[in-house]
C-alpha cells in the first residue's frame, strides 16, 4: 500500500536524523534554553527579516494553536475564523477547552453583509477555507452594534491558515487587507503555518516569510508536516504580544524538557541548500509531485472540488474509481458531492517518491469514466 492520505506518514528528513544522531550525547540546558534553540531562533529571525521578536518551539499544531490563542485572549473573548478552519473542525474542541469560543464566520454572515445575498468573493473565500477583510469587519461590527454585546463572547483575535484547510493560499494583497483591518480594529492576526513550507514553495505564490512577519501579529512555521519528526516554531514579530508566553506554554503542558530536540530540527530545516532553506526545497518537491497527480486527473477529465496549488489535491471520484485506487493506494475521504461521487484528498509530502507518484498516475490514467 502506498500512502497519500496525509503529509506526516514518514519520520523526518535524513539531514535532521543525522543532526539528531550527531548531537545525541551533547549535554544542554533544558526547556528550549540551549544553543541549538538559540541558533534556530536567529535563523528564523533572519529569514523573517525581524531584529527582535519572540520565537518559541512547541511539539504539535493543536497544542500550538490552543496555547497561542489562550495566551492572547481575555477570558470573555473568542477567536474569529472560517467554519472549516482547523481549530473549528479538527482539534477536538482544544480552543474551547481552554475557555475560549471559536467564532466562525460563515455564509450566513456573508449574506447579511450583502443584504441577504452573499457576495461572490466572500463565498469563494469560504469555499477555499479562507476569509476576507470584509468578513472580519462585518463580524466585528455585528458584535459592537448589538445593544446586548456585553452578554456575548467578544471577538478578540483572528485566525487564518496558509495554506488553508482546503489547500488554498492567500495572496499578498489579501493578507495585507486582512492585516490592515485587524490592526484598525485592534484584533491580533494569527496565521497557522502547519503546512507553510508547501505554501511558500507553491507555484504562483507571492507571499514570503517576510510578508507573513510583516502582516501577522503571530504565526508558526510548521515542522511536523514539513520534514521534522515533530515541532512547530511560534513567531511573535513584536515581543510585546509574547509577554509571559513561556508561562502559557508551561501551563498548557507544552514545555518540552528536552527542548533542544525542537531547536535541532529547525536548524536542519532552515539550513540553506543551494541558496534556499531545505524547508523550501523539500516543500517544492512535494508540490511538484502533487501537480503531477493533479494533471493526470485533469487529463482524464476528472473534476476537482477546488483548485489547489499546494501538496493537497481534491479530485471528485466515483465510488467505482475510488475502489480501483484503494487496491494499491490510500487517500482521505473529504466531502460527499453526490450519491455516487465524493471529493477525496491526495497529499504528497517532503518524502514522497517519484516512483510512487508514477505508479499512482499510471493507475489514474486507466480509470474508467
Short mmCIF file of C-alpha atoms in Angstrom, two decimals:
data_model
loop_
_atom_site.label_atom_id
_atom_site.label_comp_id
_atom_site.label_asym_id
_atom_site.label_seq_id
_atom_site.Cartn_x
_atom_site.Cartn_y
_atom_site.Cartn_z
CA UNK A 1 0.00 0.00 0.00
CA UNK A 2 1.34 3.41 -0.99
CA UNK A 3 0.05 6.13 1.29
CA UNK A 4 -1.23 9.51 0.10
CA UNK A 5 -3.75 10.25 2.85
CA UNK A 6 -1.57 12.74 4.76
CA UNK A 7 1.80 14.50 4.77
CA UNK A 8 3.05 13.16 8.10
CA UNK A 9 3.19 9.42 7.40
CA UNK A 10 7.00 9.34 7.35
CA UNK A 11 9.58 10.16 10.02
CA UNK A 12 11.90 13.06 9.25
CA UNK A 13 14.32 14.23 6.58
CA UNK A 14 17.62 12.30 6.70
CA UNK A 15 19.59 15.50 7.34
CA UNK A 16 17.61 16.06 10.53
CA UNK A 17 18.04 12.47 11.64
CA UNK A 18 21.79 12.85 11.14
CA UNK A 19 21.94 16.04 13.22
CA UNK A 20 19.90 14.41 15.98
CA UNK A 21 22.26 11.44 15.97
CA UNK A 22 25.39 13.61 15.98
CA UNK A 23 24.10 15.67 18.92
CA UNK A 24 22.59 12.79 20.84
CA UNK A 25 25.07 12.77 23.74
CA UNK A 26 25.70 16.52 23.87
CA UNK A 27 24.64 17.93 27.22
CA UNK A 28 22.49 21.07 27.13
CA UNK A 29 20.16 23.01 29.43
CA UNK A 30 16.50 22.00 29.14
CA UNK A 31 13.22 23.68 28.15
CA UNK A 32 14.49 25.33 24.97
CA UNK A 33 17.20 27.36 26.71
CA UNK A 34 20.03 25.75 24.76
CA UNK A 35 22.39 26.82 21.98
CA UNK A 36 20.55 24.81 19.31
CA UNK A 37 17.25 26.60 20.00
CA UNK A 38 19.06 29.95 20.10
CA UNK A 39 20.67 29.21 16.73
CA UNK A 40 17.29 28.26 15.26
CA UNK A 41 15.77 31.46 16.65
CA UNK A 42 18.47 33.52 14.94
CA UNK A 43 17.91 31.68 11.65
CA UNK A 44 14.16 32.29 11.86
CA UNK A 45 14.57 35.98 12.65
CA UNK A 46 16.92 36.36 9.69
CA UNK A 47 14.55 34.60 7.29
CA UNK A 48 11.60 36.66 8.57
CA UNK A 49 13.51 39.92 8.42
CA UNK A 50 12.92 40.81 12.06
CA UNK A 51 15.51 42.03 14.54
CA UNK A 52 13.77 41.27 17.80
CA UNK A 53 10.54 39.44 18.37
CA UNK A 54 9.97 36.20 20.23
CA UNK A 55 10.47 32.67 18.88
CA UNK A 56 9.42 29.62 20.88
CA UNK A 57 9.12 25.94 19.99
CA UNK A 58 6.20 23.61 20.66
CA UNK A 59 5.62 19.99 19.73
CA UNK A 60 2.45 19.92 17.59
CA UNK A 61 -0.10 22.04 15.78
CA UNK A 62 -3.14 21.57 18.02
CA UNK A 63 -1.05 22.27 21.10
CA UNK A 64 0.40 25.35 19.41
CA UNK A 65 -2.98 26.74 18.36
CA UNK A 66 -4.52 26.24 21.78
CA UNK A 67 -1.52 27.76 23.58
CA UNK A 68 -1.18 30.81 21.32
CA UNK A 69 -4.90 31.58 21.43
CA UNK A 70 -5.01 31.09 25.20
CA UNK A 71 -2.11 33.49 25.61
CA UNK A 72 -3.71 36.32 23.65
CA UNK A 73 -7.41 36.29 24.56
CA UNK A 74 -9.06 37.70 27.64
CA UNK A 75 -11.41 35.25 29.44
CA UNK A 76 -14.52 36.71 27.77
CA UNK A 77 -13.11 36.76 24.23
CA UNK A 78 -13.19 34.35 21.28
CA UNK A 79 -11.30 33.85 18.03
CA UNK A 80 -12.76 34.63 14.58
CA UNK A 81 -12.19 32.13 11.75
CA UNK A 82 -13.91 30.43 8.81
CA UNK A 83 -16.24 27.47 9.55
CA UNK A 84 -13.84 24.90 8.07
CA UNK A 85 -10.79 26.20 9.96
CA UNK A 86 -8.70 23.54 11.67
CA UNK A 87 -9.39 24.97 15.13
CA UNK A 88 -13.14 24.68 14.43
CA UNK A 89 -13.22 21.20 12.90
CA UNK A 90 -10.19 19.01 13.66
CA UNK A 91 -8.88 19.84 17.11
CA UNK A 92 -11.48 18.18 19.35
CA UNK A 93 -12.52 21.49 20.89
CA UNK A 94 -9.00 22.25 22.15
CA UNK A 95 -9.57 26.01 21.99
CA UNK A 96 -12.98 25.76 23.69
CA UNK A 97 -11.43 23.50 26.32
CA UNK A 98 -9.22 26.44 27.30
CA UNK A 99 -12.38 28.50 27.82
CA UNK A 100 -12.44 30.48 24.56
CA UNK A 101 -15.17 30.21 21.96
CA UNK A 102 -14.34 29.70 18.29
CA UNK A 103 -16.42 32.32 16.44
CA UNK A 104 -16.96 31.06 12.89
CA UNK A 105 -17.79 33.44 10.05
CA UNK A 106 -19.89 31.53 7.54
CA UNK A 107 -22.24 32.07 4.58
CA UNK A 108 -24.92 33.48 6.89
CA UNK A 109 -22.60 36.34 7.85
CA UNK A 110 -21.62 36.85 4.22
CA UNK A 111 -25.30 37.05 3.26
CA UNK A 112 -26.13 39.57 5.98
CA UNK A 113 -23.21 41.71 4.83
CA UNK A 114 -24.76 41.94 1.37
CA UNK A 115 -28.43 42.45 2.20
CA UNK A 116 -29.39 38.77 2.16
CA UNK A 117 -27.28 37.56 -0.78
CA UNK A 118 -23.64 36.77 -0.13
CA UNK A 119 -21.03 38.42 -2.35
CA UNK A 120 -19.26 36.01 -4.69
CA UNK A 121 -15.80 36.95 -3.36
CA UNK A 122 -16.81 36.02 0.19
CA UNK A 123 -18.45 32.74 -0.88
CA UNK A 124 -15.40 31.83 -2.95
CA UNK A 125 -13.14 32.54 0.02
CA UNK A 126 -15.23 30.30 2.28
CA UNK A 127 -15.17 27.51 -0.31
CA UNK A 128 -11.39 27.68 -0.19
CA UNK A 129 -11.40 27.71 3.62
CA UNK A 130 -10.31 31.36 3.64
CA UNK A 131 -11.78 34.61 4.95
CA UNK A 132 -11.83 38.18 3.67
CA UNK A 133 -11.15 41.52 5.32
CA UNK A 134 -14.81 42.40 4.71
CA UNK A 135 -15.91 39.43 6.79
CA UNK A 136 -13.68 40.41 9.71
CA UNK A 137 -15.07 43.94 9.65
CA UNK A 138 -18.66 42.66 9.47
CA UNK A 139 -18.22 40.22 12.38
CA UNK A 140 -16.67 42.97 14.48
CA UNK A 141 -19.43 45.44 13.62
CA UNK A 142 -22.20 42.93 14.32
CA UNK A 143 -20.87 42.41 17.80
CA UNK A 144 -20.35 46.04 18.76
CA UNK A 145 -23.54 47.30 17.10
CA UNK A 146 -25.67 44.89 19.12
CA UNK A 147 -27.12 46.59 22.19
CA UNK A 148 -26.62 43.37 24.17
CA UNK A 149 -22.98 42.85 23.12
CA UNK A 150 -21.72 42.59 26.67
CA UNK A 151 -23.79 39.41 27.04
CA UNK A 152 -21.96 37.76 24.13
CA UNK A 153 -18.43 36.50 23.50
CA UNK A 154 -16.31 39.38 22.25
CA UNK A 155 -14.15 38.91 19.12
CA UNK A 156 -10.58 39.13 20.38
CA UNK A 157 -8.36 37.88 17.54
CA UNK A 158 -8.46 36.44 14.02
CA UNK A 159 -7.20 33.02 12.88
CA UNK A 160 -6.23 32.06 9.34
CA UNK A 161 -4.12 29.25 7.91
CA UNK A 162 -1.72 29.32 4.97
CA UNK A 163 -2.18 27.02 3.14
CA UNK A 164 -5.81 26.79 4.15
CA UNK A 165 -7.59 23.61 5.20
CA UNK A 166 -8.52 23.12 1.55
CA UNK A 167 -5.02 23.70 0.20
CA UNK A 168 -5.58 27.31 -0.92
CA UNK A 169 -3.21 30.24 -0.47
CA UNK A 170 -3.72 33.86 0.47
CA UNK A 171 -2.26 36.38 -1.92
CA UNK A 172 -0.07 39.16 -0.61
CA UNK A 173 -2.88 41.61 -1.36
CA UNK A 174 -5.45 39.53 0.56
CA UNK A 175 -3.13 39.08 3.51
CA UNK A 176 -2.35 42.79 3.56
CA UNK A 177 -6.05 43.71 3.50
CA UNK A 178 -6.89 41.37 6.38
CA UNK A 179 -3.92 42.70 8.34
CA UNK A 180 -4.96 46.33 7.84
CA UNK A 181 -8.48 45.58 9.02
CA UNK A 182 -7.30 43.60 12.04
CA UNK A 183 -4.91 46.35 13.12
CA UNK A 184 -7.56 49.03 12.63
CA UNK A 185 -9.91 47.04 14.87
CA UNK A 186 -7.26 46.01 17.42
CA UNK A 187 -7.59 42.29 16.65
CA UNK A 188 -4.29 40.34 16.60
CA UNK A 189 -3.93 38.28 13.41
CA UNK A 190 -2.69 34.72 13.90
CA UNK A 191 -1.55 32.54 10.99
CA UNK A 192 -1.46 28.75 11.33
CA UNK A 193 1.52 27.55 9.30
CA UNK A 194 1.23 23.80 9.78
CA UNK A 195 1.91 23.30 6.05
CA UNK A 196 3.68 26.62 5.49
CA UNK A 197 6.61 25.06 3.63
CA UNK A 198 4.31 23.75 0.90
CA UNK A 199 2.63 27.15 0.64
CA UNK A 200 5.82 29.18 0.39
CA UNK A 201 7.13 26.86 -2.34
CA UNK A 202 3.90 26.67 -4.36
CA UNK A 203 3.68 27.81 -7.97
CA UNK A 204 2.33 31.34 -8.29
CA UNK A 205 2.67 32.17 -4.59
CA UNK A 206 3.64 35.78 -3.96
CA UNK A 207 3.79 35.53 -0.15
CA UNK A 208 7.14 35.18 1.62
CA UNK A 209 8.12 34.65 5.24
CA UNK A 210 8.98 38.34 5.42
CA UNK A 211 5.46 39.22 4.24
CA UNK A 212 3.94 36.97 6.88
CA UNK A 213 6.10 38.54 9.59
CA UNK A 214 5.05 41.97 8.36
CA UNK A 215 1.31 41.34 8.19
CA UNK A 216 0.73 38.89 11.07
CA UNK A 217 1.00 39.51 14.81
CA UNK A 218 1.84 35.89 15.49
CA UNK A 219 2.33 32.84 13.27
CA UNK A 220 4.03 29.49 13.33
CA UNK A 221 6.36 27.69 10.98
CA UNK A 222 5.17 24.10 10.83
CA UNK A 223 7.72 21.32 11.11
CA UNK A 224 5.65 18.20 11.83
CA UNK A 225 4.11 18.10 8.34
CA UNK A 226 7.11 19.61 6.57
CA UNK A 227 10.12 17.40 7.22
CA UNK A 228 10.57 17.29 11.01
CA UNK A 229 9.83 14.39 13.35
CA UNK A 230 7.70 16.87 15.28
CA UNK A 231 7.76 20.54 16.18
CA UNK A 232 6.38 23.98 15.36
CA UNK A 233 8.16 27.33 15.69
CA UNK A 234 5.94 30.13 17.02
CA UNK A 235 7.00 33.62 15.93
CA UNK A 236 5.87 36.89 17.50
CA UNK A 237 7.39 39.69 15.34
CA UNK A 238 6.70 42.09 18.23
CA UNK A 239 7.75 40.62 21.57
CA UNK A 240 5.20 42.76 23.44
CA UNK A 241 2.40 40.37 22.41
CA UNK A 242 4.53 37.46 23.64
CA UNK A 243 4.90 38.76 27.20
CA UNK A 244 4.87 35.78 29.57
CA UNK A 245 4.23 33.38 26.67
CA UNK A 246 6.54 30.78 28.20
CA UNK A 247 4.24 30.70 31.23
CA UNK A 248 1.39 29.77 28.89
CA UNK A 249 3.50 27.07 27.24
CA UNK A 250 4.20 25.51 30.63
CA UNK A 251 0.62 25.90 31.86
CA UNK A 252 -0.73 24.23 28.70
CA UNK A 253 1.66 21.28 29.03
CA UNK A 254 3.77 22.28 26.04
CA UNK A 255 7.19 22.96 27.55
CA UNK A 256 9.37 20.08 26.39
CA UNK A 257 12.08 19.20 28.91
CA UNK A 258 14.41 18.12 26.09
CA UNK A 259 13.62 21.30 24.22
CA UNK A 260 16.84 21.12 22.23
CA UNK A 261 15.24 18.36 20.13
CA UNK A 262 12.98 21.03 18.63
CA UNK A 263 15.72 23.58 18.02
CA UNK A 264 17.97 20.98 16.38
CA UNK A 265 15.26 20.05 13.88
CA UNK A 266 14.64 23.65 12.85
CA UNK A 267 18.36 24.22 12.46
CA UNK A 268 18.30 21.39 9.94
CA UNK A 269 15.14 22.53 8.16
CA UNK A 270 16.33 26.11 7.78
CA UNK A 271 19.89 25.33 6.70
CA UNK A 272 20.37 26.72 3.21
CA UNK A 273 20.81 24.25 0.37
CA UNK A 274 21.86 25.79 -2.94
CA UNK A 275 20.75 29.23 -1.85
CA UNK A 276 17.43 28.38 -0.20
CA UNK A 277 16.46 26.64 3.03
CA UNK A 278 15.93 22.89 2.98
CA UNK A 279 12.40 23.71 4.19
CA UNK A 280 11.56 25.36 0.85
CA UNK A 281 13.42 22.80 -1.26
CA UNK A 282 11.51 19.83 0.12
CA UNK A 283 8.24 21.77 0.01
CA UNK A 284 8.75 22.45 -3.68
CA UNK A 285 9.47 18.78 -4.34
CA UNK A 286 6.18 17.76 -2.67
CA UNK A 287 4.24 20.39 -4.60
CA UNK A 288 5.67 19.31 -7.95
CA UNK A 289 4.68 15.70 -7.34
CA UNK A 290 1.20 16.86 -6.32
CA UNK A 291 0.93 18.78 -9.61
CA UNK A 292 1.78 15.58 -11.46
CA UNK A 293 -1.14 13.86 -9.73
CA UNK A 294 -3.40 16.86 -10.41
CA UNK A 295 -2.51 17.00 -14.11
CA UNK A 296 -3.12 13.27 -14.56
CA UNK A 297 -6.60 13.54 -13.07
CA UNK A 298 -7.30 16.54 -15.29
CA UNK A 299 -6.15 14.66 -18.36
CA UNK A 300 -8.82 12.08 -17.54
CA UNK A 301 -11.36 14.95 -17.26
CA UNK A 302 -11.92 14.13 -13.59
CA UNK A 303 -13.22 17.24 -11.78
CA UNK A 304 -11.88 18.78 -8.58
CA UNK A 305 -13.66 20.09 -5.51
CA UNK A 306 -11.34 23.11 -5.50
CA UNK A 307 -8.24 24.19 -7.35
CA UNK A 308 -5.14 23.73 -5.18
CA UNK A 309 -1.54 24.74 -5.91
CA UNK A 310 -0.12 23.00 -2.84
CA UNK A 311 0.66 19.43 -1.85
CA UNK A 312 -3.02 18.63 -1.22
CA UNK A 313 -5.25 17.76 -4.20
CA UNK A 314 -9.01 17.14 -4.06
CA UNK A 315 -10.37 15.19 -7.06
CA UNK A 316 -14.01 14.15 -7.20
CA UNK A 317 -14.15 10.40 -7.79
CA UNK A 318 -16.98 7.96 -8.35
CA UNK A 319 -17.33 5.05 -5.93
CA UNK A 320 -16.02 2.71 -8.63
CA UNK A 321 -12.96 4.89 -9.28
CA UNK A 322 -12.25 5.01 -5.56
CA UNK A 323 -12.47 1.24 -5.23
CA UNK A 324 -9.96 0.77 -8.05
CA UNK A 325 -7.46 3.17 -6.49
CA UNK A 326 -7.97 1.79 -2.97
CA UNK A 327 -6.46 -1.53 -4.01
CA UNK A 328 -2.95 -0.08 -4.02
CA UNK A 329 -3.17 3.47 -2.63
CA UNK A 330 -4.55 5.12 0.49
CA UNK A 331 -6.13 8.59 0.41
CA UNK A 332 -8.51 10.56 2.62
CA UNK A 333 -12.28 10.98 2.25
CA UNK A 334 -13.06 14.68 2.16
CA UNK A 335 -16.62 15.66 1.19
CA UNK A 336 -19.70 13.99 -0.28
CA UNK A 337 -20.56 15.51 -3.65
CA UNK A 338 -23.39 13.27 -4.91
CA UNK A 339 -24.79 9.83 -4.32
CA UNK A 340 -22.11 8.23 -6.44
CA UNK A 341 -19.19 10.64 -6.07
CA UNK A 342 -17.02 12.03 -3.31
CA UNK A 343 -14.24 14.54 -3.07
CA UNK A 344 -11.13 12.85 -1.68
CA UNK A 345 -7.70 14.14 -0.74
CA UNK A 346 -4.35 13.03 -2.08
CA UNK A 347 -1.44 14.55 -0.14
CA UNK A 348 2.20 14.37 -1.06
CA UNK A 349 4.96 15.09 1.44
CA UNK A 350 8.63 16.02 1.61
CA UNK A 351 9.36 12.26 1.48
CA UNK A 352 7.06 11.20 -1.38
CA UNK A 353 8.96 9.24 -4.00
CA UNK A 354 8.66 9.98 -7.71
CA UNK A 355 8.22 6.27 -8.42
CA UNK A 356 5.23 6.14 -6.05
CA UNK A 357 3.58 9.02 -7.89
CA UNK A 358 4.36 7.36 -11.23
CA UNK A 359 2.58 4.18 -10.12
CA UNK A 360 -0.41 6.26 -8.97
CA UNK A 361 -0.62 8.26 -12.19
CA UNK A 362 -0.41 5.09 -14.28
CA UNK A 363 -3.41 3.72 -12.39
CA UNK A 364 -5.29 7.00 -12.73
CA UNK A 365 -4.70 7.05 -16.47
CA UNK A 366 -6.52 3.72 -16.77
CA UNK A 367 -9.57 4.67 -14.70
CA UNK A 368 -12.94 4.31 -16.37
CA UNK A 369 -15.11 7.39 -16.59
#
